Short mmCIF file of C-alpha atoms and ligand atoms in Angstrom, two decimals:
data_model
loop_
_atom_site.label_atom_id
_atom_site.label_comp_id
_atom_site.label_asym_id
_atom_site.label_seq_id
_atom_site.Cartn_x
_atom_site.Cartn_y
_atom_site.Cartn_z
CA UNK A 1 97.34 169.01 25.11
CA UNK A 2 96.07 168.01 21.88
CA UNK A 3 94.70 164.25 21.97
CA UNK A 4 93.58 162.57 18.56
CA UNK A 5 90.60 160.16 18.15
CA UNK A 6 90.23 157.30 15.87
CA UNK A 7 87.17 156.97 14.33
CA UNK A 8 85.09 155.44 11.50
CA UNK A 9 81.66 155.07 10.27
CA UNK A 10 83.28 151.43 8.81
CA UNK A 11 83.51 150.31 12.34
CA UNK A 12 79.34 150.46 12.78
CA UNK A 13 79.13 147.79 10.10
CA UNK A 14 80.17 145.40 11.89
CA UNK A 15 76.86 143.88 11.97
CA UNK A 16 76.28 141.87 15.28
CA UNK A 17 72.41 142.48 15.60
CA UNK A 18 71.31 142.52 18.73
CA UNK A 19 74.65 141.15 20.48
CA UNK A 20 75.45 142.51 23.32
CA UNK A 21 79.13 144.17 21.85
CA UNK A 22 76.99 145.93 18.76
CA UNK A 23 77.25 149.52 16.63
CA UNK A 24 75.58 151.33 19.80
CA UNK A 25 78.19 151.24 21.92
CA UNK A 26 80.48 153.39 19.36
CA UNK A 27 77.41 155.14 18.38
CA UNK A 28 76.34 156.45 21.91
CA UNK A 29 80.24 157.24 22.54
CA UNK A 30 80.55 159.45 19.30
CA UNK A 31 77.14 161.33 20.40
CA UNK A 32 77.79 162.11 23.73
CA UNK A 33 81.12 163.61 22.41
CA UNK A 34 79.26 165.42 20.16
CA UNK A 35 76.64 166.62 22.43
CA UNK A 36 79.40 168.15 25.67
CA UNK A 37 81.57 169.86 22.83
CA UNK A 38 84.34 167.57 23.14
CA UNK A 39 84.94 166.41 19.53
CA UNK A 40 85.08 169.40 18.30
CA UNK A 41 88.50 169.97 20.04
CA UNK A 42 90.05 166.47 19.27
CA UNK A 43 92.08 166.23 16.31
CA UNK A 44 90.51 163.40 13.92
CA UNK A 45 93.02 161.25 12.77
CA UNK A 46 92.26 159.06 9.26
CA UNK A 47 91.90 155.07 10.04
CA UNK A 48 93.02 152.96 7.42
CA UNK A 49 93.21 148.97 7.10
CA UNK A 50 96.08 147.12 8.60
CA UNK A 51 98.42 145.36 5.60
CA UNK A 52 98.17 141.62 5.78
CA UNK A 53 101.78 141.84 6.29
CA UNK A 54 101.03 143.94 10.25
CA UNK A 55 98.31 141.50 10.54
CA UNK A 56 100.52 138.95 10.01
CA UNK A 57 102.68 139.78 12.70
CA UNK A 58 100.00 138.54 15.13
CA UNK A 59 97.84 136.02 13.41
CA UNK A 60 98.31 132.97 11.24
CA UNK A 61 97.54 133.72 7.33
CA UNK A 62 94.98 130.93 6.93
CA UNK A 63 93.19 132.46 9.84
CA UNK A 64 93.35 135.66 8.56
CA UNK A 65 91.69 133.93 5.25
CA UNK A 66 89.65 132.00 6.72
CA UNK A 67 87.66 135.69 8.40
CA UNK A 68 88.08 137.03 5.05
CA UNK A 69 86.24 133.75 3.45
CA UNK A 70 83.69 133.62 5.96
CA UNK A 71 82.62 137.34 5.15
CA UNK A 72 82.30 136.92 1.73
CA UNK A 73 80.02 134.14 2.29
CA UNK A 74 77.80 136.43 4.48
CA UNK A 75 79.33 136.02 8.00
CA UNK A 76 78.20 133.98 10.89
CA UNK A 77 79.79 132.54 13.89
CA UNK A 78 83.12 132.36 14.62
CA UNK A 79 83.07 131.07 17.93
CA UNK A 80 80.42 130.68 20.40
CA UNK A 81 80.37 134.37 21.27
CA UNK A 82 81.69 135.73 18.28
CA UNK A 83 79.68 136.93 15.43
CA UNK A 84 80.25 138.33 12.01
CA UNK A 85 78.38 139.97 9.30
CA UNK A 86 79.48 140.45 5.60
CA UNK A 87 81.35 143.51 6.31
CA UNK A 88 83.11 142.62 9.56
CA UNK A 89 86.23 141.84 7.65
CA UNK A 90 86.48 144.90 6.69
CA UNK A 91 85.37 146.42 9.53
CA UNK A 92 88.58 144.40 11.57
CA UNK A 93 90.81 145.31 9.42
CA UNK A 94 90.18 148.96 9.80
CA UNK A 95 90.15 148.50 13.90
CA UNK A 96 93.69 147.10 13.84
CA UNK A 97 94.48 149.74 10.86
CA UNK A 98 93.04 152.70 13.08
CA UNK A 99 95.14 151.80 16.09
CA UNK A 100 98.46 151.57 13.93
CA UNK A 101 97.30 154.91 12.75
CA UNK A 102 97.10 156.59 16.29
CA UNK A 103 100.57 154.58 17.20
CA UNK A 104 102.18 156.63 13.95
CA UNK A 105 100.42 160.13 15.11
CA UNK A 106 101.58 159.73 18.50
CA UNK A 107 105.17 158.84 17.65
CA UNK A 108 105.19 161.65 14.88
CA UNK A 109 104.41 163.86 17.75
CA UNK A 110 101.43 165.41 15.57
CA UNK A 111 99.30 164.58 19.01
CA UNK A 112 99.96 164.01 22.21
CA UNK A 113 98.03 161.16 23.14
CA UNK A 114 95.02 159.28 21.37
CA UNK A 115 92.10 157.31 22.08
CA UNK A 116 90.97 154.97 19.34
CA UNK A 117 87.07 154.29 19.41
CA UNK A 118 86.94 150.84 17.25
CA UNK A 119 84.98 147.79 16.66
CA UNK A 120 85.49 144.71 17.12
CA UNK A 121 87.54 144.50 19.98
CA UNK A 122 90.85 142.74 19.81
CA UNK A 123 91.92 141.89 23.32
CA UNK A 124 90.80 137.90 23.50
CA UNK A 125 92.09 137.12 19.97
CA UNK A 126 94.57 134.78 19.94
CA UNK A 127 97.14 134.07 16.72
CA UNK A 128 94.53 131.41 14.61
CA UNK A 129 91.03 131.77 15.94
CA UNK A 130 88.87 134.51 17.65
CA UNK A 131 87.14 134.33 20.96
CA UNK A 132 85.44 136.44 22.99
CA UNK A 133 83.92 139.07 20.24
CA UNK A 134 87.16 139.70 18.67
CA UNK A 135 88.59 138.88 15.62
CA UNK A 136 91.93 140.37 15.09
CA UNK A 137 94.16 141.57 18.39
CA UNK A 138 94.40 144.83 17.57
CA UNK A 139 96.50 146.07 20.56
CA UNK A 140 98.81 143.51 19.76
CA UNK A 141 99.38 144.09 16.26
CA UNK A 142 99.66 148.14 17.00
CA UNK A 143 102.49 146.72 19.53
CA UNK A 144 104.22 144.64 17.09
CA UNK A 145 104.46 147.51 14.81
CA UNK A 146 105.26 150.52 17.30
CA UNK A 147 108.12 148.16 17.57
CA UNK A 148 109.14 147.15 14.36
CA UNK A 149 108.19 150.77 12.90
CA UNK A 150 109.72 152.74 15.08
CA UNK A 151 112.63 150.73 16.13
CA UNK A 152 111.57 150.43 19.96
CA UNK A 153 112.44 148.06 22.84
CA UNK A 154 109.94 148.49 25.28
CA UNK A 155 106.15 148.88 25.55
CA UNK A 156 103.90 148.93 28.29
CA UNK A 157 100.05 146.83 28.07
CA UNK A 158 97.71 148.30 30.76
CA UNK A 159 94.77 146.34 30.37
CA UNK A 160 92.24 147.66 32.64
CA UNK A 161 89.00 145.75 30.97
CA UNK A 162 87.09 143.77 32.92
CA UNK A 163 87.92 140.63 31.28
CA UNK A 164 91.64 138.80 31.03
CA UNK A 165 93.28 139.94 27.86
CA UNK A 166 94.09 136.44 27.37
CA UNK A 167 95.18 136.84 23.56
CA UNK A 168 97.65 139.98 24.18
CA UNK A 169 98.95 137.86 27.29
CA UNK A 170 99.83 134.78 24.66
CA UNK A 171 101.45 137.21 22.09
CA UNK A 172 103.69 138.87 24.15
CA UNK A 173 103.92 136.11 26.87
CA UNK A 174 108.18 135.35 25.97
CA UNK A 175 108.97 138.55 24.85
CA UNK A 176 110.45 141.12 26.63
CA UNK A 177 109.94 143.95 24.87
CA UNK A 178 106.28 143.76 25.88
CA UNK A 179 105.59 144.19 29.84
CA UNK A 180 101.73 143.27 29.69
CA UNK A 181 99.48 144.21 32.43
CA UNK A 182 96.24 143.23 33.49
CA UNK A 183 93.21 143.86 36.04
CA UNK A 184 90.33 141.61 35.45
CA UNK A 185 87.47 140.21 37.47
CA UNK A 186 88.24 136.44 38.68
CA UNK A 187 87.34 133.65 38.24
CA UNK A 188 85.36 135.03 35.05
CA UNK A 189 85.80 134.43 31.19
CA UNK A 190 88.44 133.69 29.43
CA UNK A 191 89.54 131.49 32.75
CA UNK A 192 93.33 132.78 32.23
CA UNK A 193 95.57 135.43 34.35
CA UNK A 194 96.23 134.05 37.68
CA UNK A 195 99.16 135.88 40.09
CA UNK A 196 101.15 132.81 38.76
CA UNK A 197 101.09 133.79 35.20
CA UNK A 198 104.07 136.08 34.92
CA UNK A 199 105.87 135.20 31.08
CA UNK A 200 108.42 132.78 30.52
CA UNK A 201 111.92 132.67 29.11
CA UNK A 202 112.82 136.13 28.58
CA UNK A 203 109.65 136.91 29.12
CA UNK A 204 109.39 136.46 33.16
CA UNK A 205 108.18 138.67 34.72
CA UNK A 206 106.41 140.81 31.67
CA UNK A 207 103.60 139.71 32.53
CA UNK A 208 101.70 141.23 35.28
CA UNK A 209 98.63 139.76 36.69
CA UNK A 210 96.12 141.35 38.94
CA UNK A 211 93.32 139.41 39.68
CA UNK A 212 90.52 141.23 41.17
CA UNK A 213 87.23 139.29 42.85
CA UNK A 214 84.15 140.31 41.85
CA UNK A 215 82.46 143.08 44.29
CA UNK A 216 86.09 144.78 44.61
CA UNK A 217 85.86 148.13 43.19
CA UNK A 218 87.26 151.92 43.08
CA UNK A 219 89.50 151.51 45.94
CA UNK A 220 91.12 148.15 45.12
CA UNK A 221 91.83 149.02 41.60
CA UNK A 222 93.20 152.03 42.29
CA UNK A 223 95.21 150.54 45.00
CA UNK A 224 96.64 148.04 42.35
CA UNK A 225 97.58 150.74 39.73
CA UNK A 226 99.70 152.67 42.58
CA UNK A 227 101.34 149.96 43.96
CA UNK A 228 101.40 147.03 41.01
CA UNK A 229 101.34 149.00 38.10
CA UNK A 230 103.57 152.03 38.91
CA UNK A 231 106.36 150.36 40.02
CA UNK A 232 106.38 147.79 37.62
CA UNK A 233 105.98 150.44 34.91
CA UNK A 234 109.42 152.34 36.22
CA UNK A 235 111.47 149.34 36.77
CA UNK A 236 110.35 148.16 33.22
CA UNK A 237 110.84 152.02 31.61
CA UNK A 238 108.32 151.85 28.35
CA UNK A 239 108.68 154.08 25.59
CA UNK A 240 105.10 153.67 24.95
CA UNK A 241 102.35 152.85 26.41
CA UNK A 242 99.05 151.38 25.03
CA UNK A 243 96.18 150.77 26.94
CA UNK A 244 93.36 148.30 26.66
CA UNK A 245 90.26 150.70 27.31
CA UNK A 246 87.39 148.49 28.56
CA UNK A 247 84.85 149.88 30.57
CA UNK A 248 82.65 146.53 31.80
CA UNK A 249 84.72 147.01 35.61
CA UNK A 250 81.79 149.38 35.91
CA UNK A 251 79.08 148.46 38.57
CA UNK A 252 76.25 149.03 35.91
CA UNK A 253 77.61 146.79 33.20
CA UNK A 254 75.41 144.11 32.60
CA UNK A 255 78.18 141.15 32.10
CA UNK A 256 80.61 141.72 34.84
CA UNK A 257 80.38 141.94 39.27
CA UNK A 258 82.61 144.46 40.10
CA UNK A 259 82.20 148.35 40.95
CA UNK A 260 84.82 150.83 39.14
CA UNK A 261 82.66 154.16 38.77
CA UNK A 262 83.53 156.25 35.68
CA UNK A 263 85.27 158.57 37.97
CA UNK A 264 87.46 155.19 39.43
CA UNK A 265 88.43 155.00 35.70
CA UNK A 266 89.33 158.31 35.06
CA UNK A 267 91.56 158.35 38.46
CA UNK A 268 93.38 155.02 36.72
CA UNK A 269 93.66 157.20 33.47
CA UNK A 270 95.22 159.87 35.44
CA UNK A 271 98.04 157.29 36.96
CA UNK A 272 98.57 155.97 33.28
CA UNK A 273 99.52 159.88 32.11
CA UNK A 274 101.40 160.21 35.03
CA UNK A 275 103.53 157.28 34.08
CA UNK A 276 103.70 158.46 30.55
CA UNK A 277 104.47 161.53 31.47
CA UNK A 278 107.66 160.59 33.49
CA UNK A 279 108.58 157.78 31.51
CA UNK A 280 107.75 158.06 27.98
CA UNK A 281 107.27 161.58 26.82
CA UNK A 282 103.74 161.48 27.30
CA UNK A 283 103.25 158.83 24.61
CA UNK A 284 99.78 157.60 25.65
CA UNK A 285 97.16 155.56 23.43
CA UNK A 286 93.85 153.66 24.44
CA UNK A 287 91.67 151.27 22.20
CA UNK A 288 88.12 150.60 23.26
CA UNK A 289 87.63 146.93 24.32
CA UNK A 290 84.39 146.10 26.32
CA UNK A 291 81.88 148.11 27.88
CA UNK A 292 78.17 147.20 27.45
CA UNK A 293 76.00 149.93 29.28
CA UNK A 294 75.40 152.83 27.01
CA UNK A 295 75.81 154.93 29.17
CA UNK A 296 78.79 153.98 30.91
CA UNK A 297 81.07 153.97 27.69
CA UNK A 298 79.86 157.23 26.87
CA UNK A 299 80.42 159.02 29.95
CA UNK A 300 84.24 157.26 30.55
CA UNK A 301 84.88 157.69 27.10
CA UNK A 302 84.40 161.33 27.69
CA UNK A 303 86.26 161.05 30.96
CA UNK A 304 88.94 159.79 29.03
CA UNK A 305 89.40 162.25 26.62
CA UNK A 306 88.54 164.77 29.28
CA UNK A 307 91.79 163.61 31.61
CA UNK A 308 94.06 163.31 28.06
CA UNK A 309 93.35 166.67 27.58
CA UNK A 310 94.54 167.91 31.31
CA UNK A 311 90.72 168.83 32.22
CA UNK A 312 90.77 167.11 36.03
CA UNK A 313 87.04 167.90 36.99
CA UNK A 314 85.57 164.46 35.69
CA UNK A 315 81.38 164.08 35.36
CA UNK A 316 80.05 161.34 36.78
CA UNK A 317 76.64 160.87 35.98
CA UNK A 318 76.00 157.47 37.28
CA UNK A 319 78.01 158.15 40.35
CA UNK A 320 79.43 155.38 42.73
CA UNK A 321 78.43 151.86 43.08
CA UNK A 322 74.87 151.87 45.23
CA UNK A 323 76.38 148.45 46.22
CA UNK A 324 77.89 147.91 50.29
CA UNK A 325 81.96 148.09 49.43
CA UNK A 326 83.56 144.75 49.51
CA UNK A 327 87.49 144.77 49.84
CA UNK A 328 87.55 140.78 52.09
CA UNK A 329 90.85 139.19 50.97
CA UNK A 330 92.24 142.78 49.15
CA UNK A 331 95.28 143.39 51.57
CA UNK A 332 97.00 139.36 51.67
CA UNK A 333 96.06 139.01 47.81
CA UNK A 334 98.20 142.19 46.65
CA UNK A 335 101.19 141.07 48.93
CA UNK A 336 101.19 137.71 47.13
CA UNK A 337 101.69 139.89 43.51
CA UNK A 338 104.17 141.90 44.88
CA UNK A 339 105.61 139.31 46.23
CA UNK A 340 105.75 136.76 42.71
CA UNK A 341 106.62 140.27 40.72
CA UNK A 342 109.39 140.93 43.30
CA UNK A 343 108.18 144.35 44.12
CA UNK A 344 109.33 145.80 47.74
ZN1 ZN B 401 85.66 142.80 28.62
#
């Protein structure tokens, strides 16, 4: 299998001092490839900036000026949580840019699969403003041109980071070319993704919603991939599938309650290539969203890369969750999605 990695230096100058989503987290991913002899056997694919016209197929223009004005001025705040420096504009521009790049690799066929290892994130951005450290939605502007570009009909959106990918939801929440799915610890920020939140128009029922409450961990997500996710996945039948890659579900992130282990993650990675597999001629691509223990996004990341590459024995240096296992409320709360997503 050959995977590809996105990667640039550009993406560390997004300057967020000593935020919590800052240049270490790619940093100490990048290294610990380094170090186990993994990158040396990924093919590098070249990152580029995103047109203003892709852009545009997510986000308002004077938005998309506005970042662009407020870097040239020197950066600042954005929103409450989200900070830029002079070069983030350039740096967000690339993170979209490197994700269309891994979209045209993949569908090329000159790799199998891809991870793309960028900064900022893009999940929580909606069409005119930023929230939640992103600035543009990257996933959803990669989606928006898988389908334009390559004349598709049908992607899949796992989004397996801790938080709701509130801004993918809103982009894709009518269409239904987009079947977005979504695990994320609630009641938690951005307040959005209830069971009840399942598209509109055309759209119903391309949404998928998993809430998960906080303490829930290995077991319960992996129950929800098997039994929400897969069958969802083959009634929908994707072409492609892109997957929101954050890793704050882990019991040692700082910001988040719930208890995914690295090897819970790669066991959800494993179901997503399964489904690609079947379904989509392996056509497979993450982008890093969250994650904020060093360590944690450096060993999944590796895990990652380790099950796109068909090596099964996963490291796990941080091992489970030292935490009792909590599943109260797991059993009635997955019948009610099946249930609203009309899955037998
Ligand atoms: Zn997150």
């Amino acid at each position: 299998m050959k995977a590809g990695l996105v990667y640039d230096p550009i993406y560390l100058e997004h300057d967020t001092g000593d935020h919590v989503e800052n240049s270490q987290r790619l940093v100490a991913a990048i290294s610990y490839l380094k170090e186990t002899g993994i990158k040396e056997k990924l093919s590098c694919l070249p990152s580029r900036p995103a047109s203003l016209e892709e852009l545009e197929m997510i986000h308002a223009p004077d938005y998309i000026s506005y970042v662009k004005n407020k870097a040239e001025k020197g950066g600042g705040w954005l929103d409450p949580d989200t900070i830029m420096s002079p070069k983030s504009y350039e740096a967000a521009l690339y993170a979209a840019g490197g994700l269309i790049g891994a979209v045209e690799a993949v569908m090329r066929g000159e790799v199998d699969n891809a991870f793309a290892l960028v900064r900022p994130p893009g999940h929580h951005a909606i069409r005119d403003r930023a929230m939640g450290f992103c600035i543009f939605n990257n996933i959803a502007v990669a989606a928006k041109f898988a389908l334009s570009k390559f004349n598709l009909n049908r992607i899949l959106i796992a989004d397996f980071d801790v938080h709701h990918g509130n801004g993918t939801q809103d982009a894709f929440y009518a269409d239904p070319g987009v079947l977005y799915f979504s695990t994320h610890q609630y009641p938690f920020y951005p307040g959005t993704g209830w069971i009840d939140e399942t598209g509109t128009g055309e759209g119903e029922r391309t949404t998928v919603n998993c809430p998960m409450t906080a303490g829930w961990g290995d077991e319960e997500y992996l129950r929800t991939f098997n039994e929400v996710l897969v069958p969802v996945a083959r009634r929908f039948q994707p072409q492609l599938i892109l997957v929101s890659a954050g890793f704050d579900a882990h019991w040692a992130d700082q910001l988040a309650m719930m208890r995914v282990s690295v090897k819970g993650f790669a066991q959800m990675v494993m179901i997503l290539k399964e489904l690609a597999a079947k379904l989509c001629q392996g056509r497979l691509i993450f982008t890093l969203e969250g994650g904020y223990n060093l360590q944690v996004v450096a060993s999944s990341v590796k895990a990652v890369f380790d099950v796109l590459r068909g090596n099964l024995e996963i490291d796990d240096p941080l091992g489970k969750a030292s935490m009792a296992r909590k599943s109260e409320g797991f059993d009635e709360h997955i019948e009610a999605i099946k249930r609203i997503q009309h899955i037998s």
